[in-house]
Amino acid sequence: MHTELLNDLRNQNPIVFNISNFVTVQDVANGINAIGASPIMSQEIDEAPAMVQISSAVTINIGTLTTKQIAQAKVVGETANQYHKPVVLDPVAVGAVKYRLDAVKELMNDFKVDIIRGNAGEIAALADIDWQAKGIDAGTGNQDLDLIAKTCAQKHQCTVILSGVTDVISDGEHVVHVKNGTTLFQLHVGSGDMLSSVVAAFAAVNDNLFEAAQTACAVFATTGQIVAERLQEERPGTFSTELMDELHLITVDEINAKLEVESK
Ligand SMILES: Nc1ncnc2c1ncn2[C@@H]1O[C@H](COP(=O)(O)OP(=O)(O)O)[C@@H](O)[C@H]1O
Ligand SMILES: Cc1ncsc1CCOP(=O)(O)O
Ligand SMILES: [Mg+2]
């Protein structure tokens, strides 16, 4: 696990371009700003190529997609491929709404996604594995999470992060587990969106995307865990404020001291 990538991120302060949803856009901007990246958001298709060119990585989050946004995402993805900028996809609720699943599959025909980050319901849908997703949440299912992540990675030829109690990261061959985290993440809408853009920030500073994905999960989940361990009760509001602070303050040594990772 290359947690020292956190220092590279902070030294390089890479620009990360995000197609965000209107629910969590501010959390995403502040979250990646706090950790040490430079966020930029845009909704305009005509400036999409310029946005990609000034950025070191892009995140496409379909949380509040529109027809116009899908057209923008297509230009962003194609330009990112052309300029070799890593593309992270957050396929919000594709397990619950078929329209979204179809839209995402079409986008993935148009350009290559390098990392998909979603919960079990979303990753199962993209792996064509049976699962009962619940809106934006993971929902329930019986299939093995390692198999789901691995199948999705093989199908789409990319790195996959299936986040949850344990984050399961796969490149289609290997599987790594990050066991850190806190249930408080589930009480704050936007935790997953923040993670996806944090993943893009790490992908911006490391060409090995499987490694970048693991490190992003490790840093984000461990930071949340450290914040939660300081709270006496479940306080979602305090958690989200202190998460922002801690994303800025956390050190590699603090992360290493807490980290629980296993290679399967
Ligand atoms: N029950 C849980 N226990 C510990 N950590 C969790 C739990 N659920 C989610 N997380 C963490 O929350 C973050 C967001 O993931 P997740 O909730 O799966 O995304 P989404 O919000 O898209 O459903 C990840 O860092 C993940 O590790
Ligand atoms: C509530 C909601 N509705 C559409 S997008 C969104 C936010 C999803 O955020 P996350 O997946 O990070 O919990
Ligand atoms: Mg989500």
Tab-separated table of C-alpha atoms and ligand atoms in Angstrom:
chain	number	residue	atom	x	y	z
A	1	MET	CA	0.000	0.000	0.000
A	2	HIS	CA	1.539	3.290	-1.108
A	3	THR	CA	0.071	5.685	1.445
A	4	GLU	CA	2.978	8.076	0.857
A	5	LEU	CA	1.181	8.987	-2.370
A	6	LEU	CA	-0.781	11.351	-0.113
A	7	ASN	CA	2.350	13.516	0.137
A	8	ASP	CA	2.803	13.451	-3.656
A	9	LEU	CA	-0.809	14.561	-4.036
A	10	ARG	CA	-0.271	17.463	-1.636
A	11	ASN	CA	3.000	18.483	-3.314
A	12	GLN	CA	1.551	18.371	-6.821
A	13	ASN	CA	-1.915	19.818	-6.057
A	14	PRO	CA	-3.376	18.335	-9.283
A	15	ILE	CA	-6.422	19.868	-10.953
A	16	VAL	CA	-9.318	17.392	-10.903
A	17	PHE	CA	-12.245	18.129	-13.200
A	18	ASN	CA	-15.568	16.852	-11.909
A	19	ILE	CA	-18.911	16.418	-13.568
A	20	SER	CA	-20.789	16.438	-10.282
A	21	ASN	CA	-24.372	16.092	-9.099
A	22	PHE	CA	-26.196	19.080	-7.640
A	23	VAL	CA	-26.780	17.311	-4.301
A	24	THR	CA	-23.162	16.896	-3.223
A	25	VAL	CA	-21.101	19.179	-5.451
A	26	GLN	CA	-19.880	21.346	-2.580
A	27	ASP	CA	-18.826	18.381	-0.459
A	28	VAL	CA	-16.865	17.033	-3.394
A	29	ALA	CA	-15.153	20.368	-4.112
A	30	ASN	CA	-14.269	20.958	-0.461
A	31	GLY	CA	-13.313	17.326	0.186
A	32	ILE	CA	-10.723	17.135	-2.555
A	33	ASN	CA	-9.560	20.667	-1.860
A	34	ALA	CA	-8.997	19.747	1.795
A	35	ILE	CA	-6.971	16.667	0.939
A	36	GLY	CA	-4.702	18.646	-1.376
A	37	ALA	CA	-6.119	18.609	-4.911
A	38	SER	CA	-7.525	21.523	-6.896
A	39	PRO	CA	-11.168	20.931	-7.874
A	40	ILE	CA	-12.961	22.407	-10.877
A	41	MET	CA	-16.558	21.815	-11.938
A	42	SER	CA	-18.397	22.707	-15.133
A	43	GLN	CA	-21.693	21.960	-16.874
A	44	GLU	CA	-20.887	23.484	-20.261
A	45	ILE	CA	-20.289	21.118	-23.168
A	46	ASP	CA	-18.515	23.768	-25.250
A	47	GLU	CA	-15.736	24.194	-22.686
A	48	ALA	CA	-15.435	20.452	-21.963
A	49	PRO	CA	-12.272	19.893	-24.078
A	50	ALA	CA	-10.525	22.865	-22.437
A	51	MET	CA	-11.544	21.663	-18.966
A	52	VAL	CA	-10.046	18.243	-19.603
A	53	GLN	CA	-6.840	19.685	-21.029
A	54	ILE	CA	-6.120	21.815	-17.937
A	55	SER	CA	-6.861	18.865	-15.612
A	56	SER	CA	-4.804	15.861	-14.529
A	57	ALA	CA	-7.807	13.561	-13.999
A	58	VAL	CA	-11.580	13.642	-14.399
A	59	THR	CA	-14.521	12.244	-12.461
A	60	ILE	CA	-17.870	11.649	-14.131
A	61	ASN	CA	-20.641	11.375	-11.534
A	62	ILE	CA	-24.102	10.718	-12.962
A	63	GLY	CA	-25.997	11.418	-9.721
A	64	THR	CA	-28.345	14.000	-11.240
A	65	LEU	CA	-27.863	13.233	-14.914
A	66	THR	CA	-29.668	15.038	-17.720
A	67	THR	CA	-29.626	14.515	-21.489
A	68	LYS	CA	-27.337	17.549	-21.781
A	69	GLN	CA	-25.003	16.206	-19.128
A	70	ILE	CA	-24.704	12.845	-20.861
A	71	ALA	CA	-23.654	14.681	-24.047
A	72	GLN	CA	-21.102	16.658	-21.994
A	73	ALA	CA	-19.816	13.453	-20.356
A	74	LYS	CA	-19.262	11.907	-23.802
A	75	VAL	CA	-17.048	14.827	-24.894
A	76	VAL	CA	-15.223	14.821	-21.551
A	77	GLY	CA	-14.543	11.076	-21.698
A	78	GLU	CA	-13.407	11.132	-25.314
A	79	THR	CA	-11.111	14.114	-24.746
A	80	ALA	CA	-9.674	12.537	-21.597
A	81	ASN	CA	-8.851	9.361	-23.547
A	82	GLN	CA	-7.254	11.443	-26.292
A	83	TYR	CA	-5.016	13.314	-23.806
A	84	HIS	CA	-4.387	10.249	-21.610
A	85	LYS	CA	-6.058	11.707	-18.525
A	86	PRO	CA	-7.500	9.057	-16.164
A	87	VAL	CA	-11.306	8.832	-16.082
A	88	VAL	CA	-13.151	7.826	-12.899
A	89	LEU	CA	-16.845	6.941	-13.202
A	90	ASP	CA	-19.311	7.120	-10.291
A	91	PRO	CA	-22.397	5.270	-11.612
A	92	VAL	CA	-24.872	6.584	-9.012
A	93	ALA	CA	-28.003	4.386	-8.736
A	94	VAL	CA	-27.447	2.361	-11.944
A	95	GLY	CA	-28.576	-0.683	-9.956
A	96	ALA	CA	-31.926	0.932	-9.187
A	97	VAL	CA	-32.821	2.820	-12.386
A	98	LYS	CA	-32.479	1.111	-15.761
A	99	TYR	CA	-32.356	4.445	-17.625
A	100	ARG	CA	-29.104	5.197	-15.804
A	101	LEU	CA	-27.647	1.776	-16.470
A	102	ASP	CA	-28.369	2.143	-20.201
A	103	ALA	CA	-26.897	5.661	-20.237
A	104	VAL	CA	-23.699	4.527	-18.518
A	105	LYS	CA	-23.295	1.486	-20.777
A	106	GLU	CA	-23.621	3.745	-23.809
A	107	LEU	CA	-21.011	6.148	-22.447
A	108	MET	CA	-18.671	3.228	-21.846
A	109	ASN	CA	-19.050	2.273	-25.516
A	110	ASP	CA	-17.958	5.785	-26.482
A	111	PHE	CA	-14.842	6.037	-24.318
A	112	LYS	CA	-12.690	4.063	-21.908
A	113	VAL	CA	-13.330	4.433	-18.208
A	114	ASP	CA	-10.192	3.737	-16.149
A	115	ILE	CA	-11.702	3.341	-12.668
A	116	ILE	CA	-15.313	2.651	-11.673
A	117	ARG	CA	-16.180	3.480	-8.032
A	118	GLY	CA	-19.595	2.452	-6.774
A	119	ASN	CA	-21.397	0.582	-4.010
A	120	ALA	CA	-22.386	-3.099	-4.280
A	121	GLY	CA	-25.728	-2.347	-5.985
A	122	GLU	CA	-24.028	-0.216	-8.646
A	123	ILE	CA	-21.081	-2.514	-9.304
A	124	ALA	CA	-23.325	-5.613	-9.440
A	125	ALA	CA	-25.476	-3.920	-12.111
A	126	LEU	CA	-22.378	-3.171	-14.210
A	127	ALA	CA	-21.212	-6.763	-13.719
A	128	ASP	CA	-24.640	-8.103	-14.824
A	129	ILE	CA	-24.949	-9.905	-11.481
A	130	ASP	CA	-28.276	-10.194	-9.671
A	131	TRP	CA	-28.653	-7.758	-6.737
A	132	GLN	CA	-31.420	-5.682	-5.101
A	133	ALA	CA	-30.129	-2.105	-5.115
A	134	LYS	CA	-31.999	0.561	-3.154
A	135	GLY	CA	-31.919	4.014	-4.775
A	136	ILE	CA	-28.501	5.551	-4.214
A	137	ASP	CA	-27.691	2.904	-1.584
A	138	ALA	CA	-26.095	-0.515	-1.952
A	139	GLY	CA	-29.247	-2.519	-1.099
A	140	THR	CA	-29.016	-6.271	-0.545
A	141	GLY	CA	-27.809	-9.365	-2.330
A	142	ASN	CA	-26.229	-12.769	-1.803
A	143	GLN	CA	-23.413	-12.799	-4.309
A	144	ASP	CA	-19.788	-12.706	-3.249
A	145	LEU	CA	-18.478	-9.100	-3.318
A	146	ASP	CA	-15.006	-10.115	-4.532
A	147	LEU	CA	-16.582	-11.929	-7.464
A	148	ILE	CA	-18.777	-8.926	-8.294
A	149	ALA	CA	-15.844	-6.487	-8.271
A	150	LYS	CA	-13.623	-8.832	-10.277
A	151	THR	CA	-16.327	-9.589	-12.855
A	152	CYS	CA	-17.078	-5.886	-13.312
A	153	ALA	CA	-13.371	-5.121	-13.770
A	154	GLN	CA	-13.004	-7.890	-16.361
A	155	LYS	CA	-16.146	-6.886	-18.250
A	156	HIS	CA	-15.127	-3.229	-18.521
A	157	GLN	CA	-11.343	-3.739	-18.635
A	158	CYS	CA	-10.657	-1.334	-15.819
A	159	THR	CA	-10.010	-1.000	-12.094
A	160	VAL	CA	-13.114	-1.336	-9.928
A	161	ILE	CA	-13.774	-0.133	-6.385
A	162	LEU	CA	-16.802	-1.702	-4.721
A	163	SER	CA	-17.120	0.386	-1.560
A	164	GLY	CA	-18.914	-0.534	1.650
A	165	VAL	CA	-18.072	-1.923	5.103
A	166	THR	CA	-14.994	-3.298	3.357
A	167	ASP	CA	-13.821	-1.616	0.163
A	168	VAL	CA	-13.097	-4.253	-2.460
A	169	ILE	CA	-10.657	-3.128	-5.152
A	170	SER	CA	-9.949	-5.253	-8.226
A	171	ASP	CA	-8.110	-4.954	-11.520
A	172	GLY	CA	-9.866	-8.058	-12.839
A	173	GLU	CA	-7.136	-10.388	-11.613
A	174	HIS	CA	-6.137	-9.310	-8.107
A	175	VAL	CA	-8.429	-8.319	-5.238
A	176	VAL	CA	-7.494	-6.068	-2.311
A	177	HIS	CA	-9.607	-5.319	0.763
A	178	VAL	CA	-9.503	-2.067	2.737
A	179	LYS	CA	-11.280	-2.834	5.977
A	180	ASN	CA	-11.234	0.627	7.552
A	181	GLY	CA	-14.228	2.947	7.731
A	182	THR	CA	-17.181	3.942	9.888
A	183	THR	CA	-20.958	3.568	9.635
A	184	LEU	CA	-21.111	7.372	9.910
A	185	PHE	CA	-20.176	7.538	6.214
A	186	GLN	CA	-23.650	6.124	5.501
A	187	LEU	CA	-25.245	8.954	7.485
A	188	HIS	CA	-23.662	11.568	5.276
A	189	VAL	CA	-24.998	11.790	1.703
A	190	GLY	CA	-22.068	12.402	-0.580
A	191	SER	CA	-19.481	10.168	1.085
A	192	GLY	CA	-19.305	7.989	-2.005
A	193	ASP	CA	-19.137	10.992	-4.344
A	194	MET	CA	-16.272	12.445	-2.321
A	195	LEU	CA	-14.447	9.121	-2.441
A	196	SER	CA	-14.791	8.936	-6.250
A	197	SER	CA	-13.181	12.344	-6.690
A	198	VAL	CA	-10.493	11.518	-4.112
A	199	VAL	CA	-9.777	8.457	-6.279
A	200	ALA	CA	-9.342	10.757	-9.297
A	201	ALA	CA	-6.960	12.954	-7.267
A	202	PHE	CA	-4.745	9.929	-6.529
A	203	ALA	CA	-5.010	8.720	-10.135
A	204	ALA	CA	-3.709	12.155	-11.164
A	205	VAL	CA	-0.434	11.560	-9.314
A	206	ASN	CA	0.205	7.857	-9.980
A	207	ASP	CA	0.124	6.018	-13.307
A	208	ASN	CA	-0.566	2.688	-11.604
A	209	LEU	CA	-4.324	3.113	-11.279
A	210	PHE	CA	-4.887	-0.079	-9.273
A	211	GLU	CA	-2.420	1.264	-6.713
A	212	ALA	CA	-3.967	4.751	-6.795
A	213	ALA	CA	-7.432	3.278	-6.212
A	214	GLN	CA	-6.272	1.289	-3.185
A	215	THR	CA	-4.487	4.260	-1.661
A	216	ALA	CA	-7.487	6.551	-2.127
A	217	CYS	CA	-9.748	4.044	-0.353
A	218	ALA	CA	-7.222	3.578	2.438
A	219	VAL	CA	-6.763	7.296	3.055
A	220	PHE	CA	-10.464	8.195	2.854
A	221	ALA	CA	-11.813	5.316	4.949
A	222	THR	CA	-9.106	5.607	7.604
A	223	THR	CA	-9.615	9.356	7.911
A	224	GLY	CA	-13.352	8.840	8.488
A	225	GLN	CA	-12.627	6.117	11.030
A	226	ILE	CA	-10.256	8.364	12.997
A	227	VAL	CA	-12.895	11.130	13.096
A	228	ALA	CA	-15.633	8.696	14.202
A	229	GLU	CA	-13.479	7.243	16.957
A	230	ARG	CA	-13.244	10.695	18.539
A	231	LEU	CA	-17.034	11.201	18.621
A	232	GLN	CA	-18.994	10.002	21.648
A	233	GLU	CA	-22.242	9.519	19.700
A	234	GLU	CA	-23.457	9.196	16.096
A	235	ARG	CA	-23.319	12.848	14.992
A	236	PRO	CA	-23.572	13.037	11.184
A	237	GLY	CA	-23.269	16.839	11.073
A	238	THR	CA	-20.173	16.980	13.258
A	239	PHE	CA	-18.753	14.007	11.373
A	240	SER	CA	-18.963	15.759	8.017
A	241	THR	CA	-17.358	18.969	9.341
A	242	GLU	CA	-14.578	17.111	11.114
A	243	LEU	CA	-14.047	14.856	8.099
A	244	MET	CA	-13.197	17.981	6.053
A	245	ASP	CA	-10.737	19.115	8.739
A	246	GLU	CA	-9.125	15.709	9.032
A	247	LEU	CA	-8.769	15.239	5.259
A	248	HIS	CA	-6.559	18.317	5.446
A	249	LEU	CA	-4.663	17.390	8.628
A	250	ILE	CA	-4.218	13.614	8.350
A	251	THR	CA	-0.642	12.351	7.969
A	252	VAL	CA	0.765	9.261	6.288
A	253	ASP	CA	1.971	7.981	9.681
A	254	GLU	CA	-1.509	8.310	11.213
A	255	ILE	CA	-3.001	6.394	8.301
A	256	ASN	CA	-0.351	3.661	8.442
A	257	ALA	CA	-0.985	3.182	12.170
A	258	LYS	CA	-4.695	2.417	11.559
A	259	LEU	CA	-4.660	0.766	8.156
A	260	GLU	CA	-6.214	-2.695	7.770
A	261	VAL	CA	-5.557	-4.005	4.280
A	262	GLU	CA	-5.421	-7.527	2.894
A	263	SER	CA	-4.613	-8.923	-0.533
A	264	LYS	CA	-6.856	-11.849	-1.470
B	1	LIG	N1	-20.984	0.217	6.932
B	1	LIG	C1	-19.833	0.843	6.683
B	1	LIG	N2	-18.812	0.727	7.552
B	1	LIG	C2	-17.643	1.355	7.331
B	1	LIG	N3	-17.404	2.147	6.253
B	1	LIG	C3	-18.374	2.288	5.337
B	1	LIG	C4	-19.634	1.634	5.495
B	1	LIG	N4	-20.402	1.953	4.430
B	1	LIG	C5	-19.658	2.748	3.651
B	1	LIG	N5	-18.437	2.956	4.174
B	1	LIG	C6	-17.378	3.813	3.613
B	1	LIG	O1	-18.046	4.961	3.115
B	1	LIG	C7	-17.393	5.508	1.968
B	1	LIG	C8	-18.416	5.722	0.869
B	1	LIG	O2	-18.804	4.475	0.366
B	1	LIG	P1	-20.292	4.024	0.087
B	1	LIG	O3	-21.172	4.370	1.234
B	1	LIG	O4	-20.226	2.598	-0.309
B	1	LIG	O5	-20.652	4.886	-1.195
B	1	LIG	P2	-22.061	5.436	-1.701
B	1	LIG	O6	-22.305	6.649	-0.834
B	1	LIG	O7	-21.829	5.788	-3.120
B	1	LIG	O8	-23.067	4.340	-1.496
B	1	LIG	C9	-16.268	4.516	1.653
B	1	LIG	O9	-15.056	5.057	2.144
B	1	LIG	C10	-16.641	3.250	2.423
B	1	LIG	O10	-15.496	2.530	2.829
B	2	LIG	C1	-29.237	11.865	-2.930
B	2	LIG	C2	-28.769	11.880	-4.324
B	2	LIG	N1	-29.659	11.872	-5.362
B	2	LIG	C3	-29.071	11.891	-6.532
B	2	LIG	S1	-27.397	11.931	-6.438
B	2	LIG	C4	-27.433	11.906	-4.748
B	2	LIG	C5	-26.199	11.901	-3.922
B	2	LIG	C6	-25.528	10.554	-3.875
B	2	LIG	O1	-24.388	10.612	-3.046
B	2	LIG	P1	-23.596	9.334	-2.537
B	2	LIG	O2	-23.680	8.283	-3.582
B	2	LIG	O3	-22.191	9.832	-2.382
B	2	LIG	O4	-24.187	8.925	-1.225
B	3	MG	MG	-22.914	6.787	-4.454
